[in-house]
Short mmCIF file of C-alpha atoms in Angstrom, two decimals:
data_model
loop_
_atom_site.label_atom_id
_atom_site.label_comp_id
_atom_site.label_asym_id
_atom_site.label_seq_id
_atom_site.Cartn_x
_atom_site.Cartn_y
_atom_site.Cartn_z
CA MET A 30 -2.06 -71.38 62.78
CA LYS A 31 -0.67 -70.28 59.42
CA ARG A 32 2.99 -70.75 58.69
CA ILE A 33 4.99 -67.50 58.87
CA ILE A 34 7.80 -67.23 56.33
CA GLN A 35 10.59 -65.08 57.73
CA HIS A 36 13.73 -63.44 56.41
CA TRP A 37 17.16 -65.08 56.80
CA ILE A 38 19.92 -62.75 58.01
CA ASN A 39 23.22 -63.72 59.64
CA ASN A 40 22.39 -67.42 59.40
CA GLU A 41 19.15 -67.19 61.37
CA TYR A 42 15.49 -66.43 60.83
CA THR A 43 14.20 -62.99 61.73
CA ASN A 44 11.00 -60.97 61.35
CA GLY A 45 13.00 -57.95 60.24
CA VAL A 46 11.67 -54.46 60.87
CA GLU A 47 8.52 -54.11 58.77
CA GLN A 48 5.61 -56.39 59.72
CA GLU A 49 3.32 -56.41 56.67
CA THR A 50 2.62 -59.90 55.30
CA SER A 51 1.44 -61.37 51.99
CA PRO A 52 -0.37 -64.69 51.50
CA VAL A 53 1.36 -67.66 49.90
CA THR A 54 -1.02 -70.10 48.23
CA ASN A 55 -0.98 -73.64 46.93
CA PRO A 56 -1.92 -73.04 43.28
CA ALA A 57 -3.36 -76.54 42.90
CA THR A 58 -5.99 -76.02 45.61
CA GLY A 59 -6.20 -72.27 46.02
CA ALA A 60 -5.64 -72.65 49.77
CA VAL A 61 -3.43 -70.18 51.63
CA SER A 62 -0.48 -72.16 52.98
CA GLY A 63 1.38 -69.37 54.76
CA GLU A 64 2.12 -65.69 55.16
CA VAL A 65 5.43 -64.22 54.04
CA ILE A 66 6.75 -61.18 55.90
CA MET A 67 7.26 -58.36 53.42
CA GLY A 68 10.44 -56.53 54.31
CA GLY A 69 11.20 -52.99 53.21
CA SER A 70 14.21 -50.71 53.16
CA GLN A 71 15.05 -51.13 56.85
CA THR A 72 15.15 -54.92 56.67
CA VAL A 73 17.21 -54.69 53.49
CA ASP A 74 19.64 -52.46 55.39
CA GLN A 75 19.96 -55.12 58.07
CA ALA A 76 20.76 -57.78 55.49
CA VAL A 77 23.21 -55.62 53.55
CA ASN A 78 24.99 -54.64 56.76
CA ALA A 79 25.36 -58.33 57.63
CA ALA A 80 26.75 -59.04 54.17
CA LYS A 81 29.12 -56.09 54.41
CA ARG A 82 30.48 -57.23 57.78
CA ALA A 83 30.95 -60.78 56.51
CA PHE A 84 32.69 -59.82 53.28
CA PRO A 85 36.30 -59.15 54.42
CA ASN A 86 36.67 -62.51 56.16
CA TRP A 87 34.90 -64.43 53.39
CA ARG A 88 36.98 -62.69 50.69
CA ASP A 89 40.16 -63.68 52.55
CA THR A 90 39.06 -67.25 53.22
CA SER A 91 41.28 -69.58 51.23
CA LEU A 92 40.00 -71.06 48.01
CA SER A 93 40.43 -74.51 49.49
CA LYS A 94 38.10 -73.73 52.39
CA ARG A 95 35.57 -71.89 50.21
CA VAL A 96 35.36 -74.68 47.69
CA GLY A 97 35.08 -77.24 50.49
CA ILE A 98 31.89 -75.53 51.66
CA VAL A 99 30.54 -75.41 48.10
CA PHE A 100 31.28 -79.13 47.72
CA LYS A 101 29.46 -79.84 50.99
CA TYR A 102 26.47 -77.78 49.82
CA ARG A 103 26.46 -79.75 46.58
CA GLU A 104 26.35 -83.06 48.45
CA LEU A 105 23.56 -81.94 50.76
CA LEU A 106 21.51 -80.58 47.85
CA ASN A 107 21.92 -83.77 45.88
CA GLN A 108 20.87 -85.90 48.87
CA ARG A 109 17.74 -83.83 49.53
CA LYS A 110 16.73 -82.71 46.06
CA GLU A 111 13.31 -84.39 46.27
CA GLU A 112 12.55 -82.35 49.39
CA LEU A 113 13.26 -79.10 47.56
CA ALA A 114 11.20 -80.27 44.57
CA SER A 115 8.20 -80.82 46.85
CA ILE A 116 8.52 -77.28 48.22
CA ILE A 117 8.54 -75.90 44.66
CA THR A 118 5.44 -77.87 43.66
CA ALA A 119 3.58 -76.78 46.80
CA GLU A 120 4.10 -73.06 46.14
CA HIS A 121 4.64 -72.74 42.39
CA GLY A 122 2.40 -75.58 41.19
CA LYS A 123 4.63 -77.22 38.57
CA VAL A 124 4.50 -81.01 38.55
CA LEU A 125 6.99 -82.87 40.75
CA ASP A 126 9.06 -84.23 37.89
CA ASP A 127 9.44 -80.74 36.42
CA ALA A 128 10.34 -79.33 39.84
CA LEU A 129 13.01 -81.99 40.27
CA GLY A 130 14.38 -81.14 36.83
CA GLU A 131 14.64 -77.50 37.93
CA VAL A 132 16.65 -78.51 40.99
CA MET A 133 18.98 -80.70 38.93
CA ARG A 134 19.72 -77.88 36.49
CA GLY A 135 20.52 -75.60 39.41
CA LEU A 136 22.74 -78.31 40.87
CA GLU A 137 24.79 -78.19 37.66
CA VAL A 138 25.76 -74.59 38.44
CA VAL A 139 26.78 -75.57 41.97
CA GLU A 140 28.98 -78.28 40.46
CA PHE A 141 30.47 -75.72 38.07
CA ALA A 142 31.26 -73.48 41.05
CA CYS A 143 33.12 -76.39 42.69
CA GLY A 144 35.80 -75.82 40.05
CA ILE A 145 36.39 -72.24 41.15
CA PRO A 146 40.13 -72.64 41.98
CA HIS A 147 40.86 -73.35 38.33
CA LEU A 148 38.36 -70.80 37.02
CA LEU A 149 39.88 -67.97 39.09
CA LYS A 150 43.45 -68.51 37.96
CA GLY A 151 45.13 -65.36 36.70
CA SER A 152 48.05 -65.00 34.30
CA TYR A 153 51.75 -64.20 34.72
CA THR A 154 54.30 -62.78 32.30
CA GLU A 155 57.93 -62.82 33.35
CA ASN A 156 60.29 -60.12 32.06
CA ALA A 157 57.61 -58.27 30.12
CA SER A 158 60.08 -55.41 30.17
CA THR A 159 63.64 -55.65 31.47
CA ARG A 160 63.39 -57.09 35.00
CA VAL A 161 59.66 -56.19 35.03
CA ASP A 162 57.03 -58.88 35.58
CA VAL A 163 53.28 -58.51 35.03
CA HIS A 164 50.49 -60.63 36.49
CA SER A 165 46.71 -60.44 36.65
CA LYS A 166 44.15 -61.56 39.21
CA ARG A 167 40.40 -61.46 39.69
CA GLN A 168 38.89 -60.47 43.02
CA PRO A 169 35.31 -60.47 44.41
CA LEU A 170 33.11 -57.38 44.31
CA GLY A 171 31.64 -57.35 47.83
CA PRO A 172 27.96 -57.64 48.80
CA VAL A 173 25.86 -58.50 45.73
CA ALA A 174 22.07 -58.56 45.21
CA ILE A 175 19.97 -61.20 43.47
CA ILE A 176 16.31 -60.54 42.60
CA SER A 177 14.69 -63.74 41.36
CA PRO A 178 11.32 -64.59 39.74
CA PHE A 179 8.49 -66.93 40.70
CA ASN A 180 8.76 -69.34 37.78
CA PHE A 181 12.01 -71.02 38.87
CA PRO A 182 12.24 -70.35 42.60
CA ALA A 183 15.27 -72.64 43.04
CA MET A 184 17.08 -72.81 39.70
CA VAL A 185 17.27 -69.12 38.81
CA PRO A 186 18.83 -68.10 42.14
CA MET A 187 21.28 -70.98 41.63
CA TRP A 188 22.35 -69.42 38.33
CA PHE A 189 23.95 -66.71 40.46
CA PHE A 190 24.64 -67.43 44.12
CA PRO A 191 26.94 -70.49 43.81
CA ILE A 192 29.31 -68.49 41.62
CA ALA A 193 28.98 -65.32 43.69
CA ILE A 194 29.77 -67.19 46.90
CA ALA A 195 32.56 -69.33 45.44
CA THR A 196 34.33 -66.25 44.07
CA GLY A 197 34.29 -64.64 47.53
CA ASN A 198 31.26 -62.34 47.47
CA THR A 199 28.47 -62.10 50.03
CA VAL A 200 24.85 -62.29 48.92
CA VAL A 201 21.51 -60.65 49.62
CA ILE A 202 18.70 -62.32 47.69
CA LYS A 203 15.09 -61.21 47.30
CA PRO A 204 13.01 -64.11 45.97
CA SER A 205 9.49 -63.81 44.62
CA GLU A 206 6.89 -63.37 47.33
CA LYS A 207 4.68 -65.84 45.45
CA ASP A 208 6.89 -68.86 46.24
CA PRO A 209 9.50 -67.78 48.80
CA SER A 210 10.19 -70.99 50.73
CA ALA A 211 12.64 -72.61 48.30
CA VAL A 212 15.30 -69.94 48.88
CA ASN A 213 14.81 -70.14 52.65
CA TRP A 214 15.40 -73.89 52.43
CA GLU A 215 18.57 -73.26 50.44
CA ALA A 216 19.73 -70.76 53.09
CA GLU A 217 19.39 -73.41 55.80
CA LEU A 218 21.37 -75.82 53.63
CA TRP A 219 24.22 -73.31 53.27
CA LYS A 220 24.41 -72.99 57.04
CA GLU A 221 24.56 -76.76 57.40
CA ALA A 222 27.34 -76.84 54.80
CA GLY A 223 29.37 -74.48 56.99
CA LEU A 224 28.88 -71.12 55.30
CA PRO A 225 29.78 -68.34 57.78
CA ASP A 226 27.24 -65.91 59.18
CA GLY A 227 26.26 -63.07 56.84
CA VAL A 228 27.50 -64.60 53.59
CA PHE A 229 24.01 -65.65 52.39
CA ASN A 230 21.01 -63.51 53.37
CA VAL A 231 17.36 -63.58 52.28
CA VAL A 232 14.94 -60.66 52.41
CA HIS A 233 11.34 -61.11 51.28
CA GLY A 234 9.41 -58.12 50.04
CA GLY A 235 8.07 -56.05 47.17
CA LYS A 236 9.06 -52.89 45.35
CA ASP A 237 10.37 -51.10 48.46
CA ALA A 238 12.85 -53.90 49.09
CA VAL A 239 13.87 -54.01 45.43
CA ASP A 240 14.39 -50.26 45.21
CA ARG A 241 16.57 -50.27 48.31
CA LEU A 242 18.75 -53.03 46.86
CA LEU A 243 19.07 -51.12 43.57
CA THR A 244 20.20 -47.94 45.30
CA HIS A 245 22.04 -49.16 48.40
CA GLU A 246 25.56 -47.74 48.50
CA ASP A 247 27.07 -51.03 49.72
CA ILE A 248 25.58 -53.28 47.03
CA GLU A 249 28.13 -53.77 44.25
CA SER A 250 26.08 -55.65 41.65
CA VAL A 251 22.52 -56.69 40.85
CA SER A 252 21.40 -59.89 39.11
CA PHE A 253 17.75 -59.90 38.03
CA VAL A 254 15.40 -62.17 36.09
CA GLY A 255 11.82 -61.13 35.28
CA SER A 256 9.70 -59.27 32.77
CA THR A 257 11.23 -56.85 30.28
CA PRO A 258 9.66 -53.66 31.70
CA ILE A 259 10.99 -54.48 35.18
CA ALA A 260 14.35 -55.57 33.78
CA GLN A 261 14.67 -52.18 32.08
CA TYR A 262 13.78 -50.44 35.34
CA VAL A 263 16.28 -52.50 37.32
CA TYR A 264 19.03 -51.86 34.78
CA LYS A 265 18.47 -48.11 34.58
CA THR A 266 18.08 -47.60 38.31
CA ALA A 267 20.98 -49.78 39.45
CA THR A 268 23.45 -48.56 36.83
CA ALA A 269 22.53 -44.96 37.68
CA HIS A 270 23.71 -45.82 41.20
CA GLY A 271 27.03 -47.20 40.00
CA LYS A 272 26.24 -50.89 40.09
CA ARG A 273 27.20 -53.70 37.77
CA VAL A 274 23.93 -55.19 36.41
CA GLN A 275 22.75 -58.27 34.54
CA ALA A 276 18.99 -57.96 34.01
CA LEU A 277 17.35 -60.79 32.08
CA GLY A 278 13.95 -59.88 30.66
CA GLY A 279 11.05 -61.45 28.78
CA ALA A 280 10.79 -63.58 25.68
CA LYS A 281 8.70 -64.59 22.71
CA ASN A 282 10.41 -67.77 21.57
CA HIS A 283 9.80 -69.12 18.06
CA MET A 284 10.16 -72.71 16.86
CA VAL A 285 10.61 -73.13 13.09
CA VAL A 286 9.47 -76.40 11.54
CA LEU A 287 10.68 -76.97 7.98
CA PRO A 288 8.91 -79.30 5.51
CA ASP A 289 11.68 -81.93 5.77
CA ALA A 290 11.38 -82.22 9.55
CA ASP A 291 10.10 -85.29 11.39
CA LEU A 292 6.62 -83.96 12.17
CA ASP A 293 5.99 -86.42 15.01
CA LEU A 294 9.23 -85.33 16.66
CA ALA A 295 8.32 -81.68 16.09
CA ALA A 296 4.82 -82.18 17.54
CA ASP A 297 6.17 -83.92 20.64
CA ASN A 298 8.65 -81.13 21.22
CA ALA A 299 6.10 -78.38 20.60
CA ILE A 300 4.01 -79.92 23.38
CA ASN A 301 7.00 -80.26 25.72
CA ALA A 302 8.30 -76.76 25.12
CA GLY A 303 4.94 -75.01 24.90
CA PHE A 304 3.11 -76.55 27.84
CA GLY A 305 5.80 -77.68 30.27
CA SER A 306 5.49 -75.83 33.60
CA ALA A 307 2.16 -74.48 32.24
CA GLY A 308 4.14 -72.28 29.85
CA GLU A 309 5.61 -70.28 32.74
CA ARG A 310 9.15 -70.42 31.39
CA CYS A 311 11.19 -67.67 29.78
CA MET A 312 12.44 -70.39 27.42
CA ALA A 313 8.98 -71.74 26.57
CA ILE A 314 8.07 -72.00 22.90
CA SER A 315 5.04 -69.78 22.38
CA VAL A 316 5.12 -69.42 18.59
CA LEU A 317 5.46 -72.25 16.07
CA LEU A 318 6.34 -71.17 12.53
CA ALA A 319 5.06 -73.87 10.15
CA VAL A 320 6.89 -73.51 6.84
CA GLY A 321 5.27 -74.48 3.54
CA ASP A 322 2.40 -76.95 3.34
CA ILE A 323 2.96 -78.86 6.60
CA ALA A 324 0.68 -76.77 8.84
CA GLU A 325 -2.51 -78.85 8.57
CA GLU A 326 -0.80 -82.12 9.42
CA LEU A 327 1.39 -80.60 12.13
CA VAL A 328 -1.45 -78.76 13.85
CA ASP A 329 -3.50 -81.96 13.88
CA LYS A 330 -0.65 -83.89 15.50
CA ILE A 331 -0.12 -81.20 18.15
CA ALA A 332 -3.85 -80.95 18.87
CA LYS A 333 -4.21 -84.68 19.49
CA ARG A 334 -1.28 -84.64 21.89
CA ALA A 335 -2.53 -81.51 23.71
CA GLN A 336 -5.99 -83.00 24.19
CA ALA A 337 -4.45 -86.09 25.80
CA LEU A 338 -2.59 -84.14 28.48
CA ARG A 339 -3.78 -84.35 32.08
CA THR A 340 -3.86 -81.01 33.90
CA GLY A 341 -4.12 -80.93 37.67
CA ASP A 342 -2.32 -81.10 41.00
CA GLY A 343 1.38 -81.61 40.40
CA ASN A 344 1.52 -84.22 43.18
CA ARG A 345 -0.90 -86.52 41.34
CA GLY A 346 1.25 -87.58 38.41
CA THR A 347 -0.36 -85.11 36.03
CA ASP A 348 1.32 -83.72 32.91
CA MET A 349 0.73 -80.04 33.63
CA GLY A 350 0.03 -78.14 36.82
CA PRO A 351 -1.77 -74.87 37.59
CA LEU A 352 -0.66 -71.32 37.00
CA VAL A 353 0.96 -69.60 39.93
CA THR A 354 -1.92 -67.32 41.02
CA SER A 355 -5.57 -66.76 40.20
CA ALA A 356 -4.75 -63.29 38.87
CA HIS A 357 -2.18 -64.71 36.46
CA ARG A 358 -4.58 -67.44 35.37
CA ASP A 359 -7.21 -64.81 34.59
CA LYS A 360 -4.66 -62.71 32.68
CA VAL A 361 -3.68 -65.64 30.47
CA SER A 362 -7.33 -66.53 29.94
CA GLY A 363 -7.87 -62.94 28.81
CA TYR A 364 -5.23 -63.39 26.11
CA ILE A 365 -7.10 -66.45 24.86
CA ASP A 366 -10.28 -64.37 24.71
CA ALA A 367 -8.41 -61.70 22.74
CA GLY A 368 -6.96 -64.21 20.28
CA GLU A 369 -10.42 -65.55 19.55
CA ARG A 370 -11.79 -62.02 19.05
CA GLU A 371 -8.94 -61.08 16.74
CA GLY A 372 -9.67 -63.94 14.36
CA ALA A 373 -7.22 -66.72 15.27
CA THR A 374 -8.58 -70.26 15.05
CA ILE A 375 -8.78 -71.87 18.48
CA VAL A 376 -8.01 -75.55 17.95
CA VAL A 377 -7.69 -76.61 21.60
CA ASP A 378 -9.36 -74.44 24.24
CA GLY A 379 -7.72 -74.60 27.66
CA ARG A 380 -10.50 -72.60 29.29
CA GLN A 381 -12.63 -75.73 29.20
CA GLY A 382 -11.96 -79.12 30.73
CA ASP A 383 -11.74 -81.15 33.91
CA PHE A 384 -8.77 -80.67 36.21
CA ASP A 385 -7.44 -83.34 38.55
CA SER A 386 -7.35 -81.53 41.87
CA GLU A 387 -9.19 -80.91 45.09
CA GLY A 388 -10.21 -77.33 45.66
CA ALA A 389 -10.33 -74.26 43.44
CA GLY A 390 -6.91 -74.39 41.83
CA PHE A 391 -5.62 -71.88 39.30
CA PHE A 392 -5.94 -74.12 36.26
CA LEU A 393 -5.92 -73.46 32.55
CA GLY A 394 -5.47 -76.31 30.11
CA PRO A 395 -3.21 -76.42 27.04
CA THR A 396 -4.41 -73.99 24.39
CA LEU A 397 -3.55 -74.19 20.69
CA PHE A 398 -4.21 -71.42 18.16
CA ASP A 399 -3.84 -71.71 14.38
CA HIS A 400 -3.85 -69.02 11.68
CA VAL A 401 -2.20 -66.51 14.01
CA THR A 402 -0.80 -63.36 12.41
CA PRO A 403 1.95 -61.04 13.70
CA GLU A 404 -0.56 -58.24 14.36
CA MET A 405 -2.51 -60.23 16.96
CA SER A 406 -1.93 -59.65 20.67
CA ILE A 407 -1.31 -63.36 21.27
CA TYR A 408 1.70 -62.97 18.96
CA THR A 409 3.01 -59.61 20.13
CA GLU A 410 2.65 -60.12 23.91
CA GLU A 411 4.58 -62.43 26.23
CA ILE A 412 1.67 -64.48 27.58
CA PHE A 413 3.64 -66.66 30.03
CA GLY A 414 1.07 -69.42 30.05
CA PRO A 415 0.09 -72.64 28.23
CA VAL A 416 -0.78 -70.97 24.93
CA LEU A 417 0.88 -72.06 21.67
CA SER A 418 0.31 -70.02 18.50
CA VAL A 419 0.88 -71.45 15.02
CA VAL A 420 1.86 -68.94 12.35
CA ARG A 421 1.88 -70.24 8.77
CA VAL A 422 4.73 -68.97 6.61
CA GLU A 423 5.71 -69.73 3.03
CA SER A 424 9.47 -70.00 3.38
CA TYR A 425 12.51 -70.21 5.63
CA LYS A 426 13.26 -66.60 4.67
CA GLU A 427 9.88 -65.42 5.94
CA ALA A 428 10.34 -67.37 9.18
CA ILE A 429 13.72 -65.87 10.00
CA GLU A 430 12.54 -62.37 9.12
CA LEU A 431 9.72 -62.73 11.65
CA ILE A 432 12.08 -63.92 14.38
CA ASN A 433 14.61 -61.16 13.74
CA ALA A 434 11.91 -58.49 13.65
CA ASN A 435 10.66 -59.50 17.09
CA PRO A 436 11.78 -57.22 19.93
CA TYR A 437 12.75 -60.24 22.05
CA GLY A 438 15.74 -62.47 21.44
CA ASN A 439 15.89 -65.05 24.20
CA GLY A 440 15.58 -68.54 22.69
CA THR A 441 14.62 -70.13 19.39
CA ALA A 442 14.67 -73.54 17.71
CA ILE A 443 14.58 -75.04 14.24
CA PHE A 444 13.48 -78.55 13.30
CA THR A 445 14.97 -79.92 10.10
CA HIS A 446 17.11 -82.71 8.65
CA ASP A 447 19.04 -80.22 6.50
CA GLY A 448 22.40 -79.46 8.11
CA GLY A 449 23.11 -76.61 5.71
CA VAL A 450 19.89 -74.81 6.59
CA ALA A 451 20.48 -75.40 10.29
CA ARG A 452 23.97 -73.90 10.03
CA LYS A 453 22.54 -70.94 8.11
CA PHE A 454 19.88 -70.49 10.79
CA GLU A 455 22.32 -70.39 13.70
CA ASN A 456 24.41 -67.83 11.83
CA GLU A 457 21.56 -65.53 10.78
CA VAL A 458 19.08 -65.59 13.66
CA GLN A 459 19.37 -62.71 16.14
CA VAL A 460 18.73 -64.68 19.30
CA GLY A 461 21.02 -65.56 22.20
CA MET A 462 20.19 -69.27 22.66
CA ILE A 463 19.48 -71.53 19.69
CA GLY A 464 18.31 -75.13 19.43
CA ILE A 465 18.78 -77.37 16.40
CA ASN A 466 16.09 -80.03 16.85
CA VAL A 467 16.21 -79.05 20.53
CA PRO A 468 13.12 -77.08 21.60
CA ILE A 469 14.37 -75.59 24.90
CA PRO A 470 18.03 -74.76 24.33
CA VAL A 471 18.94 -73.87 27.93
CA PRO A 472 22.75 -74.02 28.04
CA ILE A 473 24.55 -76.30 30.46
CA ALA A 474 26.25 -74.60 33.40
CA TYR A 475 29.68 -74.05 31.87
CA TYR A 476 28.13 -72.09 28.99
CA SER A 477 26.32 -68.83 29.64
CA PHE A 478 22.55 -68.22 29.73
CA GLY A 479 21.26 -65.01 28.20
CA GLY A 480 19.30 -63.50 25.35
CA TRP A 481 19.63 -60.58 22.96
CA LYS A 482 17.62 -57.42 22.35
CA ASN A 483 14.87 -56.79 24.93
CA SER A 484 15.57 -60.11 26.62
CA LEU A 485 18.77 -58.85 28.28
CA PHE A 486 19.91 -55.52 29.71
CA GLY A 487 23.61 -55.45 30.46
CA ASP A 488 26.51 -57.11 28.69
CA THR A 489 26.95 -60.17 30.86
CA HIS A 490 24.96 -63.40 30.76
CA ALA A 491 24.31 -65.74 33.68
CA HIS A 492 26.64 -68.53 34.86
CA GLY A 493 29.50 -70.01 32.85
CA THR A 494 32.69 -68.00 32.49
CA GLU A 495 30.63 -64.84 32.01
CA GLY A 496 29.24 -65.38 35.50
CA ILE A 497 32.77 -65.65 36.89
CA HIS A 498 33.68 -62.35 35.26
CA PHE A 499 30.48 -60.67 36.44
CA PHE A 500 31.14 -61.46 40.10
CA THR A 501 34.83 -60.51 40.01
CA ARG A 502 36.97 -57.50 39.07
CA GLY A 503 40.29 -57.68 37.31
CA LYS A 504 43.58 -56.32 38.57
CA VAL A 505 46.87 -56.13 36.69
CA ILE A 506 50.06 -55.79 38.74
CA THR A 507 53.38 -54.63 37.29
CA THR A 508 56.39 -55.51 39.44
CA ARG A 509 60.07 -54.54 39.43
CA TRP A 510 62.25 -55.37 42.42
CA PRO A 511 65.18 -53.05 43.26
CA ASP A 512 68.38 -53.80 41.42
CA PRO A 513 71.81 -52.30 42.09
CA SER A 514 72.09 -51.18 38.46
CA HIS A 515 68.82 -49.28 38.60
CA GLY A 516 68.77 -45.60 39.41
CA GLY A 517 68.39 -42.11 38.09
CA ILE A 518 65.49 -39.89 37.23
CA ASN A 519 63.55 -40.20 33.98
CA LEU A 520 60.29 -38.27 33.51
CA GLY A 521 59.55 -39.85 30.15
CA PHE A 522 56.61 -42.24 29.71
CA PRO A 523 57.70 -45.78 30.67
CA LYS A 524 58.84 -47.79 27.64
CA ASN A 525 58.86 -51.56 27.34
CA GLU A 526 62.45 -52.42 26.52
#
């Protein structure tokens, strides 16, 4: 009997209202491992109603009690992190070590949320005007929605829900139907940590469920990560319905290698950032800009490393796992076909090779293109797979012009020994997250994660202090207590005296 993956509402599993299901596969074998129930608007209503009922009590729960539950969740997650990593590998396909790294980066946000009593402190001004005091506070929004992608089924939700919960909100999350079990596991962990009924709810589904979350009158905010077209849709729809929105979109991340760089270091990092998680990362490096006359040597170094990688089942100690579905594998393979047709030089062809797995997994090996130009589809499109394109440029100026002309602005990196050029780069480049000799500059939890241009819709990035502000609203209170000397009528505008 196939495993049925249910919704989680009011701290228990439920089939919801709608009964349609969608298969969940193991990408390394192609075998169907379960069926996820695809909820629609009625199941979303159930979850939102649970979150709405839970909100007043959770909002008024003391910070000490709230943070105690977050601390307990942190301890449980840390104790069982390998279990969650195995769930990720089984449904997403990334290798176990990569899956564990994802969990650890999510754990950092939970740890950040453990400091919520300090982070929520307001301000106080005594005697701002004569016998008038002013203070500020930040309060939770209410029920909030999280719509998360397939590529980081544990970490991306953890960018949002630890902070949302710690600040006093209740949550309805819709994970990807491709790998839904990680969020269900996290829901069970919250219950074990002592989170009250209705504070954390999970609804699985497709567009119907998403649309209901975007338009539901009781949802106060929406946090989304996914492709740019969907991020635009989420932003426009949810803001039109009066919601606060952070919608993180796609990317085309460039890595600049200057002639003075350590080429072995650059080659290692191009492999790590281009082919880790089979390229299914919004922070993956997909374009390498080789400056000056280093391209031949650098491409040769990258090619040798790429050819030595083992691709296969992530449970077998391989370097790179499969893509998430057969349809996505075929789509990425189509981009490789297009790059070859358009005249790029294919140095390493991932469509060919032996893969270490049993069954018909969704594999595509590391692929390296050289002599790529900005007009080619493999340059203009977000491929989201293990495809690295080398573009040869004459100068630093040409490299930065290419990056700034790109419609995406998520992440970028530069490899150099020249501190002056590096400083110039971080000042001039129009990208939200920048690495100096760091290929995947994902910020730690107490800094914010977010891109520029078509990589972000909304003003607020994920986690860090921006996350605190996103999940809270400010109030300013002006106070004057009655005084015997006070009295009389004055219709003039209040003056600070």
